[in-house]
Short mmCIF file of C-alpha atoms in Angstrom, two decimals:
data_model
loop_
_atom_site.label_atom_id
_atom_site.label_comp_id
_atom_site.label_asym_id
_atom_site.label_seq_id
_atom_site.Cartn_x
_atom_site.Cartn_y
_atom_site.Cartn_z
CA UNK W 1 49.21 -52.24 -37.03
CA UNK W 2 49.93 -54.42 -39.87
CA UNK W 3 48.07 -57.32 -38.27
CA UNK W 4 44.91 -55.64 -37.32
CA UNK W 5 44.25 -53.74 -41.29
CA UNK W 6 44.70 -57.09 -42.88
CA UNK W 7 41.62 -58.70 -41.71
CA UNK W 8 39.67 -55.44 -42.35
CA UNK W 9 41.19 -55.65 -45.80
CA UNK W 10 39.92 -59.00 -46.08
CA UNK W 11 36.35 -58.15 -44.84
CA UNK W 12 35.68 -55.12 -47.13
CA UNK W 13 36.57 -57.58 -50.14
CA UNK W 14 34.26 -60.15 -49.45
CA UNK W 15 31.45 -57.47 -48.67
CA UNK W 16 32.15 -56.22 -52.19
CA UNK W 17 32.24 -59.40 -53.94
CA UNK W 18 29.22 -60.80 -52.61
CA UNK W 19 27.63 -57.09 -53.57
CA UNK W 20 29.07 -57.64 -57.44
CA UNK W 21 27.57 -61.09 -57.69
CA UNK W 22 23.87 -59.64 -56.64
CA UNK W 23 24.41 -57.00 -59.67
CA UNK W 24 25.38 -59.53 -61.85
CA UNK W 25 22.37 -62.22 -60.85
CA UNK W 26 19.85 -58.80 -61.53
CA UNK W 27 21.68 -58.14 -64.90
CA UNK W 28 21.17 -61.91 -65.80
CA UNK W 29 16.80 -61.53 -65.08
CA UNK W 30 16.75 -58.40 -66.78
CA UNK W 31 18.65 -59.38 -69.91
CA UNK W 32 16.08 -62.80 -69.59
CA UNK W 33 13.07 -60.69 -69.51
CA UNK W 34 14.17 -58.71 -72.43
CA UNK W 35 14.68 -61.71 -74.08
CA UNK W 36 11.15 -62.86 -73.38
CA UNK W 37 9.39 -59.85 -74.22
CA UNK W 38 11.04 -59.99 -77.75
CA UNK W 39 10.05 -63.43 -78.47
CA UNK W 40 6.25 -62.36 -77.42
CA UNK W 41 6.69 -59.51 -79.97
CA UNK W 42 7.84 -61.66 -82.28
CA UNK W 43 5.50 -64.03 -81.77
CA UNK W 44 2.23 -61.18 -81.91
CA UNK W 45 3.85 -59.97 -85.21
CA UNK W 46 3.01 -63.65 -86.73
CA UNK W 47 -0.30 -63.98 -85.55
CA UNK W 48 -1.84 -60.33 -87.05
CA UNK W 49 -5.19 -60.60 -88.67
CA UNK W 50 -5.59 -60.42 -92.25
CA UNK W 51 -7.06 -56.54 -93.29
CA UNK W 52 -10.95 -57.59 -93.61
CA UNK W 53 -12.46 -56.53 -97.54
CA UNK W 54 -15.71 -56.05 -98.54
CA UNK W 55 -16.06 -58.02 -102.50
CA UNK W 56 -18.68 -58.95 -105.06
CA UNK W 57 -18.14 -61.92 -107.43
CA UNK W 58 -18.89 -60.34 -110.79
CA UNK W 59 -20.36 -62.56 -113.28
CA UNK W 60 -21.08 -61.83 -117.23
CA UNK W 61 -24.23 -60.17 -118.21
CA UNK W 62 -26.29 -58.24 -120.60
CA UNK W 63 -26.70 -54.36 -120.13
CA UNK W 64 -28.42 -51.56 -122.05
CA UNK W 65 -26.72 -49.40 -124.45
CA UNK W 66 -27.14 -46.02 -123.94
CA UNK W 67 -25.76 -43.05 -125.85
CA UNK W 68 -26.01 -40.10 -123.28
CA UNK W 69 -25.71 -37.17 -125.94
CA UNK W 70 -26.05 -33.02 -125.66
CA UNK W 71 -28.63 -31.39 -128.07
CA UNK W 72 -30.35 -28.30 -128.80
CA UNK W 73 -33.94 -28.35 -129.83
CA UNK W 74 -34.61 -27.12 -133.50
CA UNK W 75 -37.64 -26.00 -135.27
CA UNK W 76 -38.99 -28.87 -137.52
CA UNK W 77 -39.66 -25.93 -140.07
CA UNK W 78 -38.72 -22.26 -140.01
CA UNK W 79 -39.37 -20.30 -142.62
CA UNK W 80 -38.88 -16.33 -142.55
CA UNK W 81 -41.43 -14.05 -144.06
CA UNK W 82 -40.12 -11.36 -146.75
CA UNK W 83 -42.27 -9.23 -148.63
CA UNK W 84 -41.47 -10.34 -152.67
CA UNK W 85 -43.05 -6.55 -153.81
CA UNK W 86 -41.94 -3.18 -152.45
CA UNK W 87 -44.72 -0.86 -150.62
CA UNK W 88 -46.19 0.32 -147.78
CA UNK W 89 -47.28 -1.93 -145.41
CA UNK W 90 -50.90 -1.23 -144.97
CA UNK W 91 -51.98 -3.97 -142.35
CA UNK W 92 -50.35 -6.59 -140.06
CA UNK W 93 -53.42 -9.10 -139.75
CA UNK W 94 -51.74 -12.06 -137.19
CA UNK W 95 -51.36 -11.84 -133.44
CA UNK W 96 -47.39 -12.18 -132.30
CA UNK W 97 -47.02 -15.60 -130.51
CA UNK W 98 -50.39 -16.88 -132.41
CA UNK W 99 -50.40 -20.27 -134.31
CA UNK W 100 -50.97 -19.63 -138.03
CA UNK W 101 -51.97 -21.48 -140.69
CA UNK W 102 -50.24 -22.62 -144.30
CA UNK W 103 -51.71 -19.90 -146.80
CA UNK W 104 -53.16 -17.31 -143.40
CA UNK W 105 -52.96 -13.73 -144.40
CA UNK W 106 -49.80 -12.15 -142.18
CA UNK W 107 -49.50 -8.72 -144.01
CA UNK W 108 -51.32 -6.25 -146.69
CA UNK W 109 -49.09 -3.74 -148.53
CA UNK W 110 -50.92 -1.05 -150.35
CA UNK W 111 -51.92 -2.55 -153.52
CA UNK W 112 -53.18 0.47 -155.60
CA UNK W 113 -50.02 0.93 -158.52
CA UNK W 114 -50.26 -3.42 -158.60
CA UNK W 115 -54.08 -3.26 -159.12
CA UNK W 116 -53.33 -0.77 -162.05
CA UNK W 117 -50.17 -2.61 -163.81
CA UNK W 118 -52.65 -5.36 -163.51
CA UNK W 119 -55.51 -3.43 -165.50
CA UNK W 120 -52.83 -1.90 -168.06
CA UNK W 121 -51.54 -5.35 -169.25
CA UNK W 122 -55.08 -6.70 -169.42
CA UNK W 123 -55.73 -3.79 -172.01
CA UNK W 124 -52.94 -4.54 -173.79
CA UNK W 125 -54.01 -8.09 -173.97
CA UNK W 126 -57.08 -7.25 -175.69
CA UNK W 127 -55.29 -4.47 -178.40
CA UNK W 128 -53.11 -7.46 -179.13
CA UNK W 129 -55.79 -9.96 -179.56
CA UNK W 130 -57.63 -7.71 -181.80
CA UNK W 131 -53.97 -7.19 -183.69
CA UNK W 132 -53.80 -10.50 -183.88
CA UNK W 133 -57.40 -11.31 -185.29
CA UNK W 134 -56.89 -8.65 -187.81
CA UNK W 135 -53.89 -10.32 -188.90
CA UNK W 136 -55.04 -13.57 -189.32
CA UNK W 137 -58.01 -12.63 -191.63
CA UNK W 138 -55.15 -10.73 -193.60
CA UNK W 139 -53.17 -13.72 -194.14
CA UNK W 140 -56.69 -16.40 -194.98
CA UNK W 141 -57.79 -13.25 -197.57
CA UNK W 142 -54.32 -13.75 -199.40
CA UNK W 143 -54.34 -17.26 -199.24
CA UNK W 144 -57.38 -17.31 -200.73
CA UNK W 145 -56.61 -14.91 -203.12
CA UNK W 146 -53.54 -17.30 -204.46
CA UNK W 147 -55.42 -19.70 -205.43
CA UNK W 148 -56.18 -17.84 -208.25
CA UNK W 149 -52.93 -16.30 -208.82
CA UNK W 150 -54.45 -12.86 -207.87
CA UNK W 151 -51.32 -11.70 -205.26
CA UNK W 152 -48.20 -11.98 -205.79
CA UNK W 153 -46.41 -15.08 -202.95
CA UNK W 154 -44.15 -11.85 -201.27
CA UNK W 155 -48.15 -10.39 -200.14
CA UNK W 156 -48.65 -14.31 -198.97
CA UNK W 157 -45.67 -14.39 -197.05
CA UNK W 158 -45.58 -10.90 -195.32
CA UNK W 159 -49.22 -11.59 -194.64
CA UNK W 160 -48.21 -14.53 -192.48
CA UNK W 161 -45.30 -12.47 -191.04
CA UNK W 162 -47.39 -10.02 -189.57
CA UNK W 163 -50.03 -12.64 -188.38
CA UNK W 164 -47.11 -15.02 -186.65
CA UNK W 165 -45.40 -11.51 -184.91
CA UNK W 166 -49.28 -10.52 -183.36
CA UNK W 167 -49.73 -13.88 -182.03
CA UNK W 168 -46.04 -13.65 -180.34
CA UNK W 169 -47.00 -10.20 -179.44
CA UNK W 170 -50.37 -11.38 -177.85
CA UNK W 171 -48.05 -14.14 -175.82
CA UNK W 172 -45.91 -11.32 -174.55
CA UNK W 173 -48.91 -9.61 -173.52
CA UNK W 174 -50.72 -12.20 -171.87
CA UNK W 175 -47.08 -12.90 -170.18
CA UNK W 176 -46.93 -9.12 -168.85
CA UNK W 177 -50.13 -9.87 -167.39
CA UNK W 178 -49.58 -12.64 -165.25
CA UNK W 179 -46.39 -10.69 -164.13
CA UNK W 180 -48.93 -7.89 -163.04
CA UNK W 181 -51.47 -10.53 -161.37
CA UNK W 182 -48.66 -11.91 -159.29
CA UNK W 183 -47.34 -9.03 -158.39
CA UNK W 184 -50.76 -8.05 -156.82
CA UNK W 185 -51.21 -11.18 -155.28
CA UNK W 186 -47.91 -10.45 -153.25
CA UNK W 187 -49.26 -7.45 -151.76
CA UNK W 188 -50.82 -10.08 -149.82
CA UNK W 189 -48.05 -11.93 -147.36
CA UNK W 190 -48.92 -14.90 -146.55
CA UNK W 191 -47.15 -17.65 -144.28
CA UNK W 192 -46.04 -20.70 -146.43
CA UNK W 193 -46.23 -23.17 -143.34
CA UNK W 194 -48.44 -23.85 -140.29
CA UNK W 195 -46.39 -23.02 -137.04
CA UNK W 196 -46.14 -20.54 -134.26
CA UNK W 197 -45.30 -17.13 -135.67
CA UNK W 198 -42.88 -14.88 -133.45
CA UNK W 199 -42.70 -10.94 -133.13
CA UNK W 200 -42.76 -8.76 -136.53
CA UNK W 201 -40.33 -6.59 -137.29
CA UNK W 202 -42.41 -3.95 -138.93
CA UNK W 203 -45.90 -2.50 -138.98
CA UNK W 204 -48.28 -0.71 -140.73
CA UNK W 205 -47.02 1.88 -142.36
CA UNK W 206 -43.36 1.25 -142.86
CA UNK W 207 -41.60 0.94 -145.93
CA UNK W 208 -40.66 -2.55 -147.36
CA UNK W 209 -38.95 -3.63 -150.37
CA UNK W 210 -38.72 -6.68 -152.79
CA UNK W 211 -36.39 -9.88 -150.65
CA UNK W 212 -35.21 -7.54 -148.16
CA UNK W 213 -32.26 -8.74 -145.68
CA UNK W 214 -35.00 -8.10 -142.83
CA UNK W 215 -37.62 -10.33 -142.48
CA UNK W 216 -41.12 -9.03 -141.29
CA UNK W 217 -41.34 -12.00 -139.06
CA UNK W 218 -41.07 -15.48 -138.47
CA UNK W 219 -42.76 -18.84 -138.66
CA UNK W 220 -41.52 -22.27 -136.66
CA UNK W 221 -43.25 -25.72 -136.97
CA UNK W 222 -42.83 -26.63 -132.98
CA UNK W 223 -44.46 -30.43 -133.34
CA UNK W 224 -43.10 -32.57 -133.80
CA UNK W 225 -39.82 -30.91 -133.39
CA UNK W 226 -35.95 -31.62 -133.96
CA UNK W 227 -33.24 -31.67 -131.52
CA UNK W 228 -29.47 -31.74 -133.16
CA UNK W 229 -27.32 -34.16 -130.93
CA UNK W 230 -23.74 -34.41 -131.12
CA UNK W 231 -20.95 -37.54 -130.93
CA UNK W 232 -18.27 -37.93 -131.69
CA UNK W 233 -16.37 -39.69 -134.60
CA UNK W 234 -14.14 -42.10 -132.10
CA UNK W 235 -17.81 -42.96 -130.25
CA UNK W 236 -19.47 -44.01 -133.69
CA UNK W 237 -16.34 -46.17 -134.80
CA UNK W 238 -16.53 -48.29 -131.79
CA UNK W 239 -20.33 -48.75 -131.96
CA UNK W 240 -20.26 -50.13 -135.63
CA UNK W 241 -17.51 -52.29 -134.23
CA UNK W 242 -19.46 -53.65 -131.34
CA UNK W 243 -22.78 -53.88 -134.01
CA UNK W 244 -19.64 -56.16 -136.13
CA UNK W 245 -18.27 -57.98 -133.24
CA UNK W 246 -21.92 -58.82 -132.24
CA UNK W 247 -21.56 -57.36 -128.64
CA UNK W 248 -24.36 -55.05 -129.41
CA UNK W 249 -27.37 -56.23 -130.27
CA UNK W 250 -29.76 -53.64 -131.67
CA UNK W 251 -32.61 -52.52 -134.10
CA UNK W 252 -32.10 -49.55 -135.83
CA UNK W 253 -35.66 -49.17 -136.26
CA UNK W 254 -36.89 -49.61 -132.86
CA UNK W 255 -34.41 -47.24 -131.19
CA UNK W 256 -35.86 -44.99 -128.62
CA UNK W 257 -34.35 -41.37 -127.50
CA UNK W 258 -35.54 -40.26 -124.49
CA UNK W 259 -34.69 -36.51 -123.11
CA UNK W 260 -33.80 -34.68 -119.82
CA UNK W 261 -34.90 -30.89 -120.03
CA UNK W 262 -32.67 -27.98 -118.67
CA UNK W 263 -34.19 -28.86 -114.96
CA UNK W 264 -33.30 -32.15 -114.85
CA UNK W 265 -36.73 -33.39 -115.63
CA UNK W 266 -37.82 -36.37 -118.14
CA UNK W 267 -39.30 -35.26 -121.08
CA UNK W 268 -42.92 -37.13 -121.36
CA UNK W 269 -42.67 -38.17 -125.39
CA UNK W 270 -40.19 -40.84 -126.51
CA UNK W 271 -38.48 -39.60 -129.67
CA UNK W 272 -36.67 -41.38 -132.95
CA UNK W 273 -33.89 -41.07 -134.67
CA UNK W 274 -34.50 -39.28 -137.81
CA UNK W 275 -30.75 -38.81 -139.73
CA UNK W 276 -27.31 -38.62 -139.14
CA UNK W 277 -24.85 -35.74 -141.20
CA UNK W 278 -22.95 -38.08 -143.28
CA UNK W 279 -19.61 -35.63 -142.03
CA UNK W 280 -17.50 -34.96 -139.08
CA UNK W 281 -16.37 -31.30 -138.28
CA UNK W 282 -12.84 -30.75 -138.76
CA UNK W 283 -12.32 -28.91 -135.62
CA UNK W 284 -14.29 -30.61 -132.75
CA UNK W 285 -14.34 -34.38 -134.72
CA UNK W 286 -17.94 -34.67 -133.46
CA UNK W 287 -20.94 -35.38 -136.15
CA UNK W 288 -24.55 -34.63 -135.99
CA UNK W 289 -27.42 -36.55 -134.94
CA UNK W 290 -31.07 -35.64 -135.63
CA UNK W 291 -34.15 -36.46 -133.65
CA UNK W 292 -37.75 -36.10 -134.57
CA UNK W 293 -40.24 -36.03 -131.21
CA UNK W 294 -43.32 -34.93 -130.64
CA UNK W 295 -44.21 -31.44 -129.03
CA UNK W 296 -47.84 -31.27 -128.61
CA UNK W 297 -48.06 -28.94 -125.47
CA UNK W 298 -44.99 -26.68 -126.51
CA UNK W 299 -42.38 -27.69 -123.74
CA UNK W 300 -39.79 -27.82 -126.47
CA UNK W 301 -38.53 -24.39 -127.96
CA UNK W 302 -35.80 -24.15 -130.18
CA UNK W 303 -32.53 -23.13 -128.59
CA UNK W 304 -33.34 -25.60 -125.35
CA UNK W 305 -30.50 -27.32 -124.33
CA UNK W 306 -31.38 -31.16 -123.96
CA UNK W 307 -29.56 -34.35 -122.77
CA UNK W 308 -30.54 -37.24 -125.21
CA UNK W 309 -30.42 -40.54 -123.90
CA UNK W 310 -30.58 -43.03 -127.20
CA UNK W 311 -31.32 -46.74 -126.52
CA UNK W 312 -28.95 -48.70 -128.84
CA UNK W 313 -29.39 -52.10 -127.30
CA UNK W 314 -27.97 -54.62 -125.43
CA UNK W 315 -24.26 -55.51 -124.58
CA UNK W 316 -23.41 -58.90 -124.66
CA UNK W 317 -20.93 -60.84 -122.52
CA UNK W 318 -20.01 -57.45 -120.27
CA UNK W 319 -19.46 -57.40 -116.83
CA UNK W 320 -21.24 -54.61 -113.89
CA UNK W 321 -18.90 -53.59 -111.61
CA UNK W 322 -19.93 -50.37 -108.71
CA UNK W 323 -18.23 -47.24 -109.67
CA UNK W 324 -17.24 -46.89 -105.50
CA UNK W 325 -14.97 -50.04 -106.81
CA UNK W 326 -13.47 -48.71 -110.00
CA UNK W 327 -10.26 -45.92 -109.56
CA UNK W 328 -8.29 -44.42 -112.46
CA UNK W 329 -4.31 -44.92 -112.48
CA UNK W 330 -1.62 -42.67 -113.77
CA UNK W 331 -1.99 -42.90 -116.79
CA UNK W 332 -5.84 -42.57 -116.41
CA UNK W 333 -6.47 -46.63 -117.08
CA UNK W 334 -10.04 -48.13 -115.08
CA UNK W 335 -8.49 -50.34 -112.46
CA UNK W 336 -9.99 -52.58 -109.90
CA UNK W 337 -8.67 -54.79 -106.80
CA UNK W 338 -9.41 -58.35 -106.98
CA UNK W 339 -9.12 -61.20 -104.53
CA UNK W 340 -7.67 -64.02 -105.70
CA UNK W 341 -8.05 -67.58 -105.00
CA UNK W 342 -5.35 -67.93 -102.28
CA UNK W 343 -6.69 -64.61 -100.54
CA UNK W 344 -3.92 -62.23 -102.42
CA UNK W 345 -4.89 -59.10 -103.87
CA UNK W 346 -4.45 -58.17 -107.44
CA UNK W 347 -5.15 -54.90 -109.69
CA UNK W 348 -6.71 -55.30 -112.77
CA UNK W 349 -7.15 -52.48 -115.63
CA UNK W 350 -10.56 -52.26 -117.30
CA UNK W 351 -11.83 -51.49 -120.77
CA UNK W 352 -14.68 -49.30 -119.72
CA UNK W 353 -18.20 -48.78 -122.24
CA UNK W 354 -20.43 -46.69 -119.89
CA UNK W 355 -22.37 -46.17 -116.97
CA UNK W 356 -24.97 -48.04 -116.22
CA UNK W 357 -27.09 -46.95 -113.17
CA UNK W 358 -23.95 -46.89 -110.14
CA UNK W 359 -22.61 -49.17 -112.24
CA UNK W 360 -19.65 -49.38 -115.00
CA UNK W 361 -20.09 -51.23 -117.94
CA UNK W 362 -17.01 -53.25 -118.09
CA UNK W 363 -16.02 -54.75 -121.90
CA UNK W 364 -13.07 -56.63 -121.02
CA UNK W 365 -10.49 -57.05 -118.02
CA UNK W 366 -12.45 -59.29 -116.06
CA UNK W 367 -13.17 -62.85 -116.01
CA UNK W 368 -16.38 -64.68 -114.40
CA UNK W 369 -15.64 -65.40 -110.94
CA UNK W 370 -13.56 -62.41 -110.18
CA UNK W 371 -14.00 -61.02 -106.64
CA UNK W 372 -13.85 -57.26 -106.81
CA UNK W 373 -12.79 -54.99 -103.61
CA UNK W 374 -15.80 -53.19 -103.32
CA UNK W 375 -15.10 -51.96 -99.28
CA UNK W 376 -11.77 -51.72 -97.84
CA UNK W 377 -9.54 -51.25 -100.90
CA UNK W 378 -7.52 -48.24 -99.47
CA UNK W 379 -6.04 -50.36 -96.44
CA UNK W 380 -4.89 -52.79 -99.22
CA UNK W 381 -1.83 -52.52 -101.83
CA UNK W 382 -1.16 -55.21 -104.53
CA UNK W 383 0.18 -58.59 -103.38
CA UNK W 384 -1.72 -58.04 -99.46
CA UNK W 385 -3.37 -61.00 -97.98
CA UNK W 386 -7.19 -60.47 -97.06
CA UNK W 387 -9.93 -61.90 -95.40
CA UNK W 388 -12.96 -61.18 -97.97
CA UNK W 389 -16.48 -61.03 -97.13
CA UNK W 390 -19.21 -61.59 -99.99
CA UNK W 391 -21.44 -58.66 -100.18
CA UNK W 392 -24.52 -57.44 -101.91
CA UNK W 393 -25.26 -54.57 -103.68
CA UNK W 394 -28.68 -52.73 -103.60
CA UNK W 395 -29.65 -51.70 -107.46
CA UNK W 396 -31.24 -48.84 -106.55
CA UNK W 397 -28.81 -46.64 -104.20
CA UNK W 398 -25.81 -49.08 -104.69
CA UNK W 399 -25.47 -49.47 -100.81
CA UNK W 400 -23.60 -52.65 -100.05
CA UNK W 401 -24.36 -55.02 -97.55
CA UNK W 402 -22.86 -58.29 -96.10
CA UNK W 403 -24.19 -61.59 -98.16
CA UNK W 404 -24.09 -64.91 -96.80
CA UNK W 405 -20.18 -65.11 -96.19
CA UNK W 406 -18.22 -67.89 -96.07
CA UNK W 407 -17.02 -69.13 -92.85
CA UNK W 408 -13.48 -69.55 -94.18
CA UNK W 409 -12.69 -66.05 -95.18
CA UNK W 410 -15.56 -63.98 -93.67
CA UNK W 411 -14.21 -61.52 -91.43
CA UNK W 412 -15.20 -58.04 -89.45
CA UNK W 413 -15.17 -54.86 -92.68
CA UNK W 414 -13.67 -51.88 -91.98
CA UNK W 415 -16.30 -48.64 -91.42
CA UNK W 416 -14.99 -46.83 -93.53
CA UNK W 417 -16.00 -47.19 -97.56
CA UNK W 418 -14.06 -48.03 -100.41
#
C-alpha cells in the first residue's frame, strides 16, 4: 500500500509545480507589459503640444481724444412773456408754434383807462407850463423892478421861489406823463427776441395783471442752439494733466463736438464749445459744459437728450489693444495676457484712457513689442507655455485673422474666441 501511494504522491507534486511555474512566467509578462505601458504614458505626457494662441504685437501710436459726454439740448434764448400792465386781454395776434420776430405784436389788452391817464397828464403838462411861464415873468418884473429899489429883496426872492417850484412842478408833470405813455405802450405785448413761440396760456378776454407768476406764453431762440454736457471733476483733472504731460495734443479753438440724437443717429452740424461752469456740484462732482451748434431745420428741441462726442486731440505715445483681449480682475484693474520671449505667458494690468473704435486706448502697462493674447486666452493661466500665432485685426469689425506666422511658433488656434 505504502509503496504504490508514494509514487502517486510524487507525480501529483511535479504536476503542480510545473503548473506554479506557468503562473509565475504569466505574472512576470503581465507585470512587463504594465511596465511598458507606463513608460509610453510617461513618455506621451512629455511630448504634449503647447496650447496654440492667437496674439498681436502692439506697437506705440497716436489716437484721437474723444470725450463721449450726455447732454440735453437748451434754448439759446428763452424769454417768457408777462403782461407789465393789468387788463383785459383784448387780442392774441401770433399763431402757437409760429416763428416771431424781436418787437412782433403777441397780445393787445384793452387800452381805454391807459389812453386816458395818458391825456390827463398831458393836460397837466400844459397847466404847469403855463404856471410856470407866469412865474417866470413874475420873477424878470421884480428883478427889474430892483434895479431901482422899487420892491423890497423878500418880493425878489419869493418871486424866484415860486418860479423855481413851477418849473419842478412842470418836471413832475412831464414825468407823470411818460409814466402814462409807457403804460399805454404796454397794452401792447410784444416778444423781446426772435424765436419759435409755444402755446399761450390765456386768451382774449381773460384777466391779466402787472408781472404775474403766469406767463402768457413763451419764446425760444432754436438756432443756433445749446446743449448742457456733463463731466466730471476726476475726468477734467486728468485731461489738464495729459494737456501738462504733453500726451495730448490739442487746440482749444479748433475743437469739434459732434452729436448722436435719441435714435442713434449723427447729428448733420458740427458744434463748438462755447463755456464751461467754472464749479463742480457738490453732490454728483460733475461740472457743466456748454455747446453752441447750429439748428437750422429744427431737429434740436430743448429737453432732447444728446450724446456729445468732443474731439480733444491726439494721444501721444499710447498703445491700441482689442477690447475681446482686455478682462477686468478682482479688484476691477484692465489686464491683458502677453507672450513672452521664451513662449511663457504673462498678465499685465493696464492704465486704460478710452475706447477707441473696438479698441482700448491703453496709457501705460505695455511696452513696444508686447504680444497680446488676442484668441485663446481662456485655455491659458499665467506662467503656461504657448505656441503663438501673429494675427491681424480688421479696423472695421475687429475680426482677427492669421498674419504671416512664424514657422517657429505658428501653430493650429483654437475655434473658439478669446
Amino acid at each position: 500500500m505504502e509503496g504504490f501511494m508514494l509514487p502517486d504522491l510524487l507525480k501529483s507534486a511535479c504536476r503542480i509545480a510545473s503548473r506554479l511555474g506557468v503562473v509565475s512566467l504569466l505574472l512576470v509578462a503581465l507585470s512587463a507589459c504594465n511596465e511598458a505601458q507606463r513608460g509610453e504614458g510617461a513618455a506621451s505626457g512629455n511630448a504634449r503640444p503647447k496650447t496654440s494662441v492667437g496674439v498681436i504685437t502692439v506697437e506705440t501710436t497716436s489716437a484721437p481724444m474723444v470725450l463721449n459726454l450726455p447732454g440735453r439740448v437748451t434754448a439759446y434764448q428763452t424769454a417768457e412773456i408777462r403782461p407789465q400792465v393789468q387788463g383785459i386781454i383784448n387780442e392774441q395776434v401770433f399763431r402757437q408754434g409760429s416763428e416771431v420776430k424781436a418787437g412782433d405784436v403777441l397780445f393787445k389788452i384793452k387800452d381805454a383807462s391807459y389812453q386816458a391817464a395818458v391825456d390827463a397828464a398831458k393836460a397837466a403838462v400844459q397847466k404847469a407850463e403855463a404856471t410856470m411861464e407866469a412865474a417866470k415873468a413874475k420873477a424878470d418884473r421884480f428883478q427889474r423892478l430892483a434895479l431901482g429899489n422899487s420892491t423890497s429883496q423878500q418880493d425878489i426872492d419869493d418871486a424866484n421861489a415860486s418860479y423855481q417850484e413851477a418849473k419842478a412842478d412842470l418836471a413832475l408833470a412831464k414825468a407823470d406823463l411818460e409814466t402814462a405813455e409807457i403804460n399805454l405802450n404796454h397794452t401792447v405785448v410784444t416778444s423781446p427776441i426772435s424765436g419759435q413761440i409755444g402755446l399761450y396760456s390765456a386768451s382774449a378776454g381773460a384777466l391779466v395783471t402787472a408781472n404775474q407768476s403766469d406767463a402768457l406764453a413763451t419764446v425760444r431762440q432754436l438756432d443756433p442752439i445749446y446743449v448742457d454736457a456733463t463731466d466730471s471733476s476726476a475726468n477734467f483733472l486728468r485731461i489738464r494733466k495729459m494737456l501738462a504731460e504733453g500726451t495730448l495734443k490739442g487746440n482749444r479753438d479748433k475743437i469739434k463736438v459732434h452729436l448722436t440724437l435719441e435714435d442713434g443717429s449723427t447729428y448733420d452740424q458740427t458744434g463748438s464749445i462755447e463755456s464751461l461752469e467754472p464749479v463742480v456740484s457738490q453732490t454728483t462732482g460733475t461740472f457743466s459744459v456748454r455747446i453752441k451748434v447750429f439748428n437750422p431745420d429744427r431737429t434740436l428741441l430743448p429737453g432732447m437728450y444728446v450724446r456729445a462726442a468732443v474731439d480733444l486731440g491726439n494721444l501721444e505715445g499710447v498703445f491700441l489693444v482689442p477690447q475681446r483681449a482686455v478682462s477686468r480682475n478682482a479688484k476691477g484693474e484692465a489686464t491683458v495676457m502677453v507672450v513672452d520671449a521664451d513662449g511663457k505667458v504673462e498678465t499685465k494690468v493696464l492704465e486704460t484712457s478710452q475706447t477707441s473704435g473696438t479698441n482700448w486706448i491703453v496709457r501705460n502697462g505695455l511696452d513696444a513689442g508686447d504680444r497680446v493674447i488676442i484668441e485663446g486666452r481662456q485655455n491659458v493661466v499665467d506662467g503656461a507655455q504657448v505656441a503663438a500665432t501673429e494675427m491681424t485685426l480688421d479696423e472695421n469689425t475687429g475680426l482677427a485673422r492669421e498674419a504671416e506666422a512664424d514657422p517657429a511658433t505658428a501653430g493650429p488656434l483654437p475655434k473658439t474666441g478669446g
